[in-house]
Amino acid sequence: MEDFCGTPFWDWNRTWNIPWSALNVTKLGVLTIIMLLQLGELAIAFSAENIGEAVYPVQKYTPITRIITFGLALFLILFTKIKGMRSSAVQFLFWFLITIFEIPGFRTSIRESESMEMLLFVIRMAYFPLLVGQLFLQCWADVPPQYRENVQLHEKPCPEEEASFLSRLTFFWFESLAWKGYRKPLEYDDLWDLNAEDKSKNQVPAFDKRWNKSLAKAKIVPDSKASFQAKSESIDIKSKGKKPGKPQASVLPTLCSAFGPTFLMGALLKLVHDVLVFVSPQVLNLLISFVQSGEESWKGFLYAGILFATSCVQTLFLSQYFHRMFLVGMRIRTTLVSAIYRKALLISNSARKESTVGEIVNLMSVDAQRFMDLTAYLNMIWSVKVLKLYAWEPSFADQVMKIRSKEIQVLKQAAYLNAGTSFIWTCAPFLVAVVSFASYVLAQPNNILDAQKAFVSLSLFNILRFPLSMLPMMISSVIQAGVSLKRLNKYMNADEIDPNSVSHDNHEPDPVVIENGSFSWEEDNVTLKNINLKVKEGSLVAIVGTVGSGKSSLLSAILGEMEKLTGRVNTRGSIAYVAQQAWIQNSTLRDNVLFGRPYEPAKYEKVINSCALRPDLEILPGGDRTEIGEKGINLSGVMKDGEISEIGTYKQLLEKKGEFADFLIQHINSDDQEESAIIEELEGVLGSREEIIARQRSRISESGDAGADLGLSRQLSTTSQESGEKSSTPLRKMSKVPDANAEKQPTVKDKLIEAEKAETGSVKASVYVHYLKAVGWSMTFLTMFLNLIFQGFSVGSNIWLSVWSNENTLNGTQNVDKRDLYLGVYAGLGVGQALFILAASMVMALGTLNATALLHNEMLRHILTAPMGWIHCFYGVIATLAVISYSTPEFVAVIIPTGIVYYLVQRFYVATSRQLKRLESVSRSPIYSHFGETLTGASTIRAYSMQDRFIHESESKVDHNQISYYPSIVSNRWLATLNWLVRMTSDVETNIVAVERIKEYGETPQEAEWEINERKPPKEWPQNGKEKRGRLTIIPQDPVLFSGTLRVNLDPFERYDDENIWRALELSHLKSFVKGLSAGLQHEVNEGGENLSVGQRQLVCLARALLRKTKILVLDEATAAVDLETDDLIQQTIRSEFKDCTVLTIAHRLNTIMDSTRVLVLDRGEIREFESPSNLLKNKQSIFYSMAKDAGLANINS
């Protein structure tokens, strides 16, 4: 058959999947022997019946039933082998239960051995050990299968996938990592990959499918109206948006649908656990009865064994419940983070402006986290660069402190409420006990409170303690989750960019077409209107216009970033987009250039040289492998009235003598020889193909300027280049191009941005001291003292109850006076517990508020709940041990070695759990950093159609974080069988890692104090050009504005009156614009000034400088985003207003610095020339002369 078919006729390994191994062969062998033994027992029964002995039906039906059952077990072994299942829960539970239930029969066989037939006795003696052996074999997993379908193999597979059922049940598979963490501090490479079902790529699609169904049910689709435009022979689609009052889709039903089954399975496990909780008091009742009645000793051992077994089973069910709940939470977080991220790439610009970047990141870092563990976490670091440049730290610190004081006030109220709820719920079980005992003994004289009734009742009452203590936390968590749900629903239902606003018809002859287009950034605010534009293939188009006239908006409309009100937009081919404000990722320079494309050395080097980046790369320590900081922090920025007024070729527009001709006349002097040459060269280069779009400012401009009539224009400043030829004197001297295939590997010193590090080893004692100092020593010791007294009352109440229950009775009744005494003292001890737990909670709350002055309150929640519980638990354990040791001295012989074992296990466990917490914390930050980057660069990502790549990167970072989070939750379950004290002390050290990380940030090298009185200079300082940030003004290259009013952005200290502010606005050419705003100086500026153009932001920064008018002014490309006519006016303003000041200007436009006292020329970080402009221009070999010559300024000024 093999020769005929060309392939093996039958492959046994492929049939069985799991190859034959010693384990599965032994399982089959043992099972076969067990079945043969049952056949033997059945044969003995029939043989005895044949010779006339009395044989009962049970003697025949029992082996028959077993044979059938074991036959099914045999089938299951073969079936799992075929299916590639290495371990079976059904088989393990079957053999476990049958072994347990066969114990009484085995004991009976031993006791009746003398009267039993020898062969039957041998069969039964062999049968039970074989059952135990088979159960032992079920504890191990079989060898891996040879063939797996739809299973992705991992480089470091999680042992859970290969573990047996028992190992999964007890989390024994985690032991290898625990040992590794004990021997050495864990690193990320030591961790396993995520299980396939927990990865984003498997969880997210299921959520998205259900969410899309929810959206469809809610019918959240834009209501559009189409009409035919006869003039343009095009279809006009006008979107009406969502109808008011239309229902929104909710995230909650989607989450329930996606993760409900797993959650319900966990809830079922919890139900079984809760039922078992009530078994212990009943067994305790039997145990007390046994002690009082003096029954057979085996009953006492049986009751004790049942208590132990019940506790073990409870622990297993509770551990599996928590494991599934944490697993569901982890998967929910994975899907929500992905959903929030995907939405960020789709949300419309108008909806995006409703929230700041911080608020949107908050959805991911806090709200999604709440659904996982119902604990808020947020630690965002805001850039303080601009604050430092303007010496505004005190002002903004005051603003932060005002907000912080409000927050502390809320926290104080919450702390008092928490103390009150702690008092109520802690006292509730005891009050129930007091009322129950009082009701019982006072109801009838014959109702005697004996030990059995008292301690069984107390055991039942104590069952209430945990759920009652968790109730306020649960209520608070549900409320917080409800708030998070509302925020998520609002965000997830926000308007999205219409993907159909720009069509991509490849049959369109022109690459870019706009017909009758009207666009807006916000509702009821038309930014661009009546746009008709066709860009021919291969053409070079220039868009010119004044500040705020809508140039950038036109590009955004072509990209589909704006809301299209009317008309049609079509683009053909791929798009490359260079935004006005460069968007830089926190990655290497090479990665920022490639932007997801494969590295092709030759092409890459060509691009680097074309962009004149080679000299810069040689300056950087790691070349193109240098890591760029967040937002590029370690790297060196005619339209009118929103309508197109003229369109045509350069010559057509010039001959028309209209708007464009006027635009050129304003800044090009045809009588000047240099500028005439520039005009001739432009005509020679551009030819008849190139179009220049001149646009007029509209009634409603991009920034809402309705009254400004600035008449701004842009001068021409360019290097002369003939077609196909390089400039004879380039601005940058190009270095020799290295080998295209050469790779420059960065060394450690080349890394300008350090990765966030994780500490290793035990948490240092200084961290604990740092935390205790934050709480306050007096508060700490007072809390411990009050808890000690509380435990004293608690122990006293138990001892008093014991004395009461052992009181002798007379004729079945108790002395009324003694009864009332016992009841009154017992109630008094309860009141003492209530008062001191209230005091302890209040003191701890005050200590918490003290700590918030030093520690972030969100992190604080992680580290305060454990210490408070630890104090209660510690004193409770000490008190219990003391009472038991006093009443039963023999207990000391057991507790000491047990305590030593517990301590060793605790140290063994915490070494791993602590490091896992550190790794999880460090790997969480990049998720939010990447999300923040995406929010600011969403338009660039969409323009390059890179959404899928960035979504994949985000999901990879989430999976990377979950790789350390999953072992962390498993480690908690692994320790669950140990005493709660061990768990709590371990949690203290695990959670104190949060304090450790805050302490690291707090110990970062700081600047000197803001003011040093003994070195404070006079008000008129500096007279001689010294430096101090508070006495100088810097206008940065990147204009940065803050959320708040325009007035606050200009004068955060409120030092100047409106008259001075209006004068500064007038001098910065913003007065007419601000007067045109409905709110004037109180106009709200969006985060980063997004509702102003980049040019307007730079003018606002200039107004700040004019308002402060300090002795030193530093201009760092301060007018790069304004047109040249405005630049000229601003330069005149600077020269007149700062004539008595020292002005340091960084500029690429040389005409703005030609009248400077001295010019400093830098090249590759070194000073090459430092002289007056006139002297530098006389030296034709100078770098400055070559630069001036290229700009057409050398002959004018020489």
Tab-separated table of N, CA and C in Angstrom, residues 296-350:
chain	number	residue	atom	x	y	z
A	296	GLU	N	-16.567	6.905	71.677
A	296	GLU	CA	-15.399	6.188	71.186
A	296	GLU	C	-14.379	7.171	70.611
A	297	SER	N	-13.115	6.823	70.786
A	297	SER	CA	-12.043	7.745	70.368
A	297	SER	C	-12.002	7.935	68.850
A	298	TRP	N	-12.407	6.864	68.089
A	298	TRP	CA	-12.320	7.006	66.631
A	298	TRP	C	-13.218	8.126	66.104
A	299	LYS	N	-14.303	8.414	66.829
A	299	LYS	CA	-15.172	9.506	66.399
A	299	LYS	C	-14.465	10.860	66.493
A	300	GLY	N	-13.686	11.013	67.568
A	300	GLY	CA	-12.930	12.256	67.709
A	300	GLY	C	-11.954	12.454	66.563
A	301	PHE	N	-11.236	11.357	66.216
A	301	PHE	CA	-10.312	11.441	65.072
A	301	PHE	C	-11.064	11.710	63.778
A	302	LEU	N	-12.247	11.097	63.660
A	302	LEU	CA	-13.053	11.307	62.454
A	302	LEU	C	-13.480	12.773	62.335
A	303	TYR	N	-13.983	13.338	63.437
A	303	TYR	CA	-14.428	14.742	63.408
A	303	TYR	C	-13.257	15.684	63.102
A	304	ALA	N	-12.125	15.407	63.752
A	304	ALA	CA	-10.948	16.244	63.487
A	304	ALA	C	-10.514	16.124	62.031
A	305	GLY	N	-10.574	14.885	61.497
A	305	GLY	CA	-10.215	14.679	60.094
A	305	GLY	C	-11.166	15.389	59.150
A	306	ILE	N	-12.462	15.370	59.494
A	306	ILE	CA	-13.451	16.066	58.661
A	306	ILE	C	-13.198	17.574	58.683
A	307	LEU	N	-12.880	18.106	59.856
A	307	LEU	CA	-12.563	19.537	59.949
A	307	LEU	C	-11.375	19.898	59.050
A	308	PHE	N	-10.335	19.063	59.130
A	308	PHE	CA	-9.145	19.317	58.312
A	308	PHE	C	-9.462	19.185	56.828
A	309	ALA	N	-10.188	18.123	56.481
A	309	ALA	CA	-10.525	17.902	55.076
A	309	ALA	C	-11.415	19.020	54.541
A	310	THR	N	-12.363	19.460	55.377
A	310	THR	CA	-13.244	20.553	54.955
A	310	THR	C	-12.442	21.819	54.677
A	311	SER	N	-11.484	22.113	55.556
A	311	SER	CA	-10.647	23.296	55.356
A	311	SER	C	-9.834	23.179	54.072
A	312	CYS	N	-9.297	21.985	53.812
A	312	CYS	CA	-8.510	21.785	52.590
A	312	CYS	C	-9.374	21.967	51.339
A	313	VAL	N	-10.554	21.358	51.357
A	313	VAL	CA	-11.450	21.472	50.203
A	313	VAL	C	-11.891	22.918	50.012
A	314	GLN	N	-12.203	23.590	51.133
A	314	GLN	CA	-12.550	25.013	51.053
A	314	GLN	C	-11.434	25.803	50.391
A	315	THR	N	-10.210	25.541	50.819
A	315	THR	CA	-9.057	26.265	50.276
A	315	THR	C	-8.923	26.033	48.779
A	316	LEU	N	-9.094	24.775	48.352
A	316	LEU	CA	-8.979	24.462	46.926
A	316	LEU	C	-10.050	25.187	46.117
A	317	PHE	N	-11.290	25.135	46.595
A	317	PHE	CA	-12.370	25.811	45.872
A	317	PHE	C	-12.164	27.323	45.857
A	318	LEU	N	-11.744	27.882	47.006
A	318	LEU	CA	-11.546	29.325	47.079
A	318	LEU	C	-10.386	29.767	46.190
A	319	SER	N	-9.315	28.977	46.163
A	319	SER	CA	-8.175	29.316	45.315
A	319	SER	C	-8.551	29.287	43.848
A	320	GLN	N	-9.307	28.265	43.444
A	320	GLN	CA	-9.739	28.184	42.049
A	320	GLN	C	-10.700	29.322	41.707
A	321	TYR	N	-11.540	29.673	42.675
A	321	TYR	CA	-12.458	30.800	42.458
A	321	TYR	C	-11.677	32.082	42.214
A	322	PHE	N	-10.739	32.394	43.126
A	322	PHE	CA	-9.953	33.616	42.968
A	322	PHE	C	-9.140	33.586	41.678
A	323	HIS	N	-8.595	32.428	41.363
A	323	HIS	CA	-7.793	32.311	40.147
A	323	HIS	C	-8.618	32.653	38.913
A	324	ARG	N	-9.831	32.134	38.869
A	324	ARG	CA	-10.687	32.419	37.718
A	324	ARG	C	-11.128	33.874	37.692
A	325	MET	N	-11.384	34.447	38.844
A	325	MET	CA	-11.791	35.847	38.892
A	325	MET	C	-10.659	36.761	38.437
A	326	PHE	N	-9.440	36.489	38.910
A	326	PHE	CA	-8.296	37.295	38.476
A	326	PHE	C	-8.020	37.092	36.996
A	327	LEU	N	-8.244	35.861	36.533
A	327	LEU	CA	-8.045	35.580	35.117
A	327	LEU	C	-9.064	36.345	34.276
A	328	VAL	N	-10.317	36.359	34.719
A	328	VAL	CA	-11.343	37.140	34.026
A	328	VAL	C	-10.981	38.617	34.052
A	329	GLY	N	-10.535	39.098	35.214
A	329	GLY	CA	-10.137	40.500	35.310
A	329	GLY	C	-8.994	40.840	34.381
A	330	MET	N	-8.029	39.954	34.292
A	330	MET	CA	-6.892	40.170	33.398
A	330	MET	C	-7.340	40.229	31.939
A	331	ARG	N	-8.250	39.347	31.579
A	331	ARG	CA	-8.740	39.341	30.194
A	331	ARG	C	-9.598	40.566	29.901
A	332	ILE	N	-10.380	40.994	30.889
A	332	ILE	CA	-11.178	42.213	30.713
A	332	ILE	C	-10.268	43.406	30.484
A	333	ARG	N	-9.213	43.500	31.283
A	333	ARG	CA	-8.275	44.612	31.115
A	333	ARG	C	-7.632	44.562	29.736
A	334	THR	N	-7.253	43.377	29.288
A	334	THR	CA	-6.643	43.240	27.963
A	334	THR	C	-7.573	43.757	26.876
A	335	THR	N	-8.843	43.361	26.928
A	335	THR	CA	-9.780	43.766	25.885
A	335	THR	C	-10.130	45.236	25.979
A	336	LEU	N	-10.294	45.764	27.203
A	336	LEU	CA	-10.639	47.176	27.346
A	336	LEU	C	-9.497	48.069	26.898
A	337	VAL	N	-8.273	47.703	27.264
A	337	VAL	CA	-7.121	48.502	26.830
A	337	VAL	C	-7.046	48.522	25.309
A	338	SER	N	-7.253	47.370	24.693
A	338	SER	CA	-7.230	47.304	23.230
A	338	SER	C	-8.375	48.107	22.623
A	339	ALA	N	-9.573	47.996	23.215
A	339	ALA	CA	-10.727	48.726	22.685
A	339	ALA	C	-10.522	50.235	22.804
A	340	ILE	N	-10.005	50.679	23.937
A	340	ILE	CA	-9.734	52.112	24.142
A	340	ILE	C	-8.683	52.589	23.152
A	341	TYR	N	-7.660	51.777	22.948
A	341	TYR	CA	-6.594	52.153	22.011
A	341	TYR	C	-7.127	52.248	20.583
A	342	ARG	N	-7.901	51.256	20.182
A	342	ARG	CA	-8.451	51.272	18.823
A	342	ARG	C	-9.376	52.469	18.624
A	343	LYS	N	-10.153	52.771	19.647
A	343	LYS	CA	-11.059	53.911	19.554
A	343	LYS	C	-10.293	55.205	19.381
A	344	ALA	N	-9.112	55.294	20.013
A	344	ALA	CA	-8.304	56.512	19.907
A	344	ALA	C	-7.869	56.783	18.478
A	345	LEU	N	-7.762	55.736	17.678
A	345	LEU	CA	-7.373	55.897	16.275
A	345	LEU	C	-8.564	56.181	15.375
A	346	LEU	N	-9.770	56.113	15.951
A	346	LEU	CA	-10.981	56.329	15.160
A	346	LEU	C	-11.758	57.562	15.576
A	347	ILE	N	-11.558	58.031	16.803
A	347	ILE	CA	-12.375	59.101	17.355
A	347	ILE	C	-12.200	60.385	16.547
A	348	SER	N	-13.281	61.097	16.359
A	348	SER	CA	-13.232	62.329	15.575
A	348	SER	C	-12.524	63.423	16.350
A	349	ASN	N	-12.044	64.426	15.631
A	349	ASN	CA	-11.301	65.503	16.278
A	349	ASN	C	-12.190	66.329	17.197
A	350	SER	N	-13.457	66.515	16.825
A	350	SER	CA	-14.357	67.279	17.694
A	350	SER	C	-14.608	66.539	18.996
